[in-house]
JSON list of C-alpha atoms in Angstrom, two decimals:
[
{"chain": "A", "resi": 7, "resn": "UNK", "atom": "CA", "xyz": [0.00, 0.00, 0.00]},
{"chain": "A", "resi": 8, "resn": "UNK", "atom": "CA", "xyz": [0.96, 3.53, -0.86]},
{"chain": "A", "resi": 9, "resn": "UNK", "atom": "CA", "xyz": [-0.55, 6.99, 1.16]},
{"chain": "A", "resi": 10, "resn": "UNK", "atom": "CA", "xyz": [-0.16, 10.12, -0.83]},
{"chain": "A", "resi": 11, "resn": "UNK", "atom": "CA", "xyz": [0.01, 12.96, 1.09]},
{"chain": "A", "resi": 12, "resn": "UNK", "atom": "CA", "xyz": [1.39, 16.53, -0.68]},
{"chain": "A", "resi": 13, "resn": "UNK", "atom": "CA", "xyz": [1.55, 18.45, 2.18]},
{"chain": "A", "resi": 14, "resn": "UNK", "atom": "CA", "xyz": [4.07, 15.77, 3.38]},
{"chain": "A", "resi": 15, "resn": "UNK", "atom": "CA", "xyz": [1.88, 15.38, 7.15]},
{"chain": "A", "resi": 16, "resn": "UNK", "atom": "CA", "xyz": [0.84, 19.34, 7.73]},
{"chain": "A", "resi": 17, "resn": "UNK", "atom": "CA", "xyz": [-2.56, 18.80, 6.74]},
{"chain": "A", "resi": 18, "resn": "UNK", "atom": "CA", "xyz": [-2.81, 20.77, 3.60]},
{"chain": "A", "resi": 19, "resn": "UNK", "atom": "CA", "xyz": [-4.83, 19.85, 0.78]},
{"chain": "A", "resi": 20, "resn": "UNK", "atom": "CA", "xyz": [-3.53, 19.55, -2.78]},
{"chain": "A", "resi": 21, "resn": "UNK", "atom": "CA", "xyz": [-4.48, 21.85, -5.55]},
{"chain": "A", "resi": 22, "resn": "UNK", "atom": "CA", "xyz": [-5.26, 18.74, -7.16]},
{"chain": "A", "resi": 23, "resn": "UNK", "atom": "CA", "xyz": [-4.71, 14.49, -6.63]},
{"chain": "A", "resi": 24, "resn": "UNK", "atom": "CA", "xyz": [-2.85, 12.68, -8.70]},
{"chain": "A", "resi": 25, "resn": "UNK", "atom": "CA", "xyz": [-3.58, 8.87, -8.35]},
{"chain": "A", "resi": 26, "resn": "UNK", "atom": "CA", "xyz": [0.20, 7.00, -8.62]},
{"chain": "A", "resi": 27, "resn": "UNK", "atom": "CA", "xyz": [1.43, 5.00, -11.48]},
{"chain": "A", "resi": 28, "resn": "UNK", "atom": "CA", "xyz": [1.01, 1.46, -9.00]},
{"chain": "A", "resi": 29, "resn": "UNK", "atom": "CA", "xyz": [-0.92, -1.39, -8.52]},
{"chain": "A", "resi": 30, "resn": "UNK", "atom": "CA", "xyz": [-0.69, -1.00, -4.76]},
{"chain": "A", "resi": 31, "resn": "UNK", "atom": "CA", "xyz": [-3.98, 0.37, -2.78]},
{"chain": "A", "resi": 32, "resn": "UNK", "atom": "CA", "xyz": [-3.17, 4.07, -2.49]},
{"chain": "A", "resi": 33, "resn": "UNK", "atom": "CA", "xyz": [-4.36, 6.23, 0.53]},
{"chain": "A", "resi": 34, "resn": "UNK", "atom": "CA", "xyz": [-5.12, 9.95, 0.24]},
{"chain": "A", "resi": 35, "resn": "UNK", "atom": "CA", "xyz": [-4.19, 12.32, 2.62]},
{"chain": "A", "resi": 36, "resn": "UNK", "atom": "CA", "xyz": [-3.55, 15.90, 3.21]},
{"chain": "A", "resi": 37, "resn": "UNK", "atom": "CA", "xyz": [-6.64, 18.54, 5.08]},
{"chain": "A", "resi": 38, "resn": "UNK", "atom": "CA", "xyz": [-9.40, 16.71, 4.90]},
{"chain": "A", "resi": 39, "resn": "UNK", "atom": "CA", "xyz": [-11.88, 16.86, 7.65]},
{"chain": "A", "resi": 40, "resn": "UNK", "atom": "CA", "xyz": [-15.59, 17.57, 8.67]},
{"chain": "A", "resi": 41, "resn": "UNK", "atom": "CA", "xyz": [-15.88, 21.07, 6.57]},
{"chain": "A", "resi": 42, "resn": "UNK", "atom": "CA", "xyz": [-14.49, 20.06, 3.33]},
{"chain": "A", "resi": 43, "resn": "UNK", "atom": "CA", "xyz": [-14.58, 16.01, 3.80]},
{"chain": "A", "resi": 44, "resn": "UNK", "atom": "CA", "xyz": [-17.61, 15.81, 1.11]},
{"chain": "A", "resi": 45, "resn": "UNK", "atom": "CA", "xyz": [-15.85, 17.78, -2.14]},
{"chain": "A", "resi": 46, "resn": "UNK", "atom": "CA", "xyz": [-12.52, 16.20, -1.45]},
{"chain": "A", "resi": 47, "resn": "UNK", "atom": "CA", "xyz": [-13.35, 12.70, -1.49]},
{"chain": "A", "resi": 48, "resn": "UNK", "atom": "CA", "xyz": [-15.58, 13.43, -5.09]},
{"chain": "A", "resi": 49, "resn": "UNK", "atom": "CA", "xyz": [-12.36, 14.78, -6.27]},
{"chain": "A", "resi": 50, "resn": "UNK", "atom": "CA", "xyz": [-10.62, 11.89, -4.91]},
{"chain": "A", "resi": 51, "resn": "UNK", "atom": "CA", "xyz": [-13.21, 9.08, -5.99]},
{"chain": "A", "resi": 52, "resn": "UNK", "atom": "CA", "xyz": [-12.96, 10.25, -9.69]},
{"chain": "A", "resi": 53, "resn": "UNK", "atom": "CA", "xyz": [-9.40, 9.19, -10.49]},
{"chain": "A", "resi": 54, "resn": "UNK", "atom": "CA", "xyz": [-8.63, 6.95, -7.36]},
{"chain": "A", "resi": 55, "resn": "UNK", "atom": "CA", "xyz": [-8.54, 3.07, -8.67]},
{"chain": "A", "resi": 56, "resn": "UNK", "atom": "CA", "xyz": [-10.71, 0.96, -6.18]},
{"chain": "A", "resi": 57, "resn": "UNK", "atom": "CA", "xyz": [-9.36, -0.37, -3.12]},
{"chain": "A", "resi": 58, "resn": "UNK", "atom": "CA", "xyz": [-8.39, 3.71, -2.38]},
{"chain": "A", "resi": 59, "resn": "UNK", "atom": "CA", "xyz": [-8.80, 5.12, 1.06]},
{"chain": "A", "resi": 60, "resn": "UNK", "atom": "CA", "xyz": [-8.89, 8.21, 3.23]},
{"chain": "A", "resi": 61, "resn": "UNK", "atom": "CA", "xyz": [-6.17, 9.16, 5.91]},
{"chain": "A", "resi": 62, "resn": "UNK", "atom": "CA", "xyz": [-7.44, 11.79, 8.08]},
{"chain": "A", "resi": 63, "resn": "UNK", "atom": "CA", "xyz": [-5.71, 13.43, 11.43]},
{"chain": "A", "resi": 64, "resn": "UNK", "atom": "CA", "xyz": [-5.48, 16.35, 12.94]},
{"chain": "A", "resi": 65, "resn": "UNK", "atom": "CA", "xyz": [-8.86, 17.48, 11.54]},
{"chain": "A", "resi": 66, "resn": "UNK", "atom": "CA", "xyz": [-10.64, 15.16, 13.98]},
{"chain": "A", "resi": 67, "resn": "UNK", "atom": "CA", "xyz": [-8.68, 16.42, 16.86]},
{"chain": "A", "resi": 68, "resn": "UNK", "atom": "CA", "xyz": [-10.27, 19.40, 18.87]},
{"chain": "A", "resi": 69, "resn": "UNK", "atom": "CA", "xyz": [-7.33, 20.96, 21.58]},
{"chain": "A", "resi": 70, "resn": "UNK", "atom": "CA", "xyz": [-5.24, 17.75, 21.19]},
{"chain": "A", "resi": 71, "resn": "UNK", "atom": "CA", "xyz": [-7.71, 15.19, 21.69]},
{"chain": "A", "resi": 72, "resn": "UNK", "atom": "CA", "xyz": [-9.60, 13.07, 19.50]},
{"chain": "A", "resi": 73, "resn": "UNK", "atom": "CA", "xyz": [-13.27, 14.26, 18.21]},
{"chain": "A", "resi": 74, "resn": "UNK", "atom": "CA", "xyz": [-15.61, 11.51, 17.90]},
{"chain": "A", "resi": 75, "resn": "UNK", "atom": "CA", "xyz": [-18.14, 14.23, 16.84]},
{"chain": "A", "resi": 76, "resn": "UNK", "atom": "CA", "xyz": [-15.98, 15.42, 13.98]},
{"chain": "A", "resi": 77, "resn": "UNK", "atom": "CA", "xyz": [-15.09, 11.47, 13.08]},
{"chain": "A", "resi": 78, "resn": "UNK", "atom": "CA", "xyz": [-19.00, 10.71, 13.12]},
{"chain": "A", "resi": 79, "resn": "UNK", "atom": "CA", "xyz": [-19.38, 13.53, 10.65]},
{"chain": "A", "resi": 80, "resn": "UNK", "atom": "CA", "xyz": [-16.85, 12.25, 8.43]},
{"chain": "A", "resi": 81, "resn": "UNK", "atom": "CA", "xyz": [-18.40, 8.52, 8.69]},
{"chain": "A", "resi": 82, "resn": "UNK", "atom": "CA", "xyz": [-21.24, 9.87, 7.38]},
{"chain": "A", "resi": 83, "resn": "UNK", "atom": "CA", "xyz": [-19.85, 12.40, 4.67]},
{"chain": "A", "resi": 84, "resn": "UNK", "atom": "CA", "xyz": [-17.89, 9.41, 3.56]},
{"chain": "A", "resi": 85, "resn": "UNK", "atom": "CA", "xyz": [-21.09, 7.01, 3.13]},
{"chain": "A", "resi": 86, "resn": "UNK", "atom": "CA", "xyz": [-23.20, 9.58, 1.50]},
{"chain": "A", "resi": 87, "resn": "UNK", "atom": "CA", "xyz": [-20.04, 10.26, -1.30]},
{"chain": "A", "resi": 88, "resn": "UNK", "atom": "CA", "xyz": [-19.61, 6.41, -1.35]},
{"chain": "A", "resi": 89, "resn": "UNK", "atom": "CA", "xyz": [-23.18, 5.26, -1.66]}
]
């Protein structure tokens, strides 16, 4: 498996993603969190190859400690994109 992430871990989101030249499941990271989860994974979802998933950090982290408000949200961001 291979994670893309542009922003090489400070949570920035690409102008654009690329999906690798690999057969390896590829994971997409880089600012995506409950207020942009929805567009990014669209963007994502038309060129990722199947088997693709989303890495996701300090977005569902409110003061240092992990939201599970913010990681619902994305749960269900991520089901309504995938459905």
């Amino acid at each position: 498996a291979v994670l893309i992430d542009a922003s090489g871990g400070r949570g920035i989101s690409p102008g654009e993603w690329m999906q690798p030249d690999t057969s390896k499941a590829v994971g997409f990271a880089g600012g995506m969190g409950p207020d942009n989860l929805t567009e990014q994974l669209q963007l994502i979802q038309s060129i990722a190859r199947p088997g693709w998933w989303a890495d996701m950090e300090g977005k569902l982290r409110i003061d240092d400690w992990f939201s599970l408000s913010a990681a619902k949200e994305c749960c269900e961001q991520f089901h309504s994109v995938a459905a």
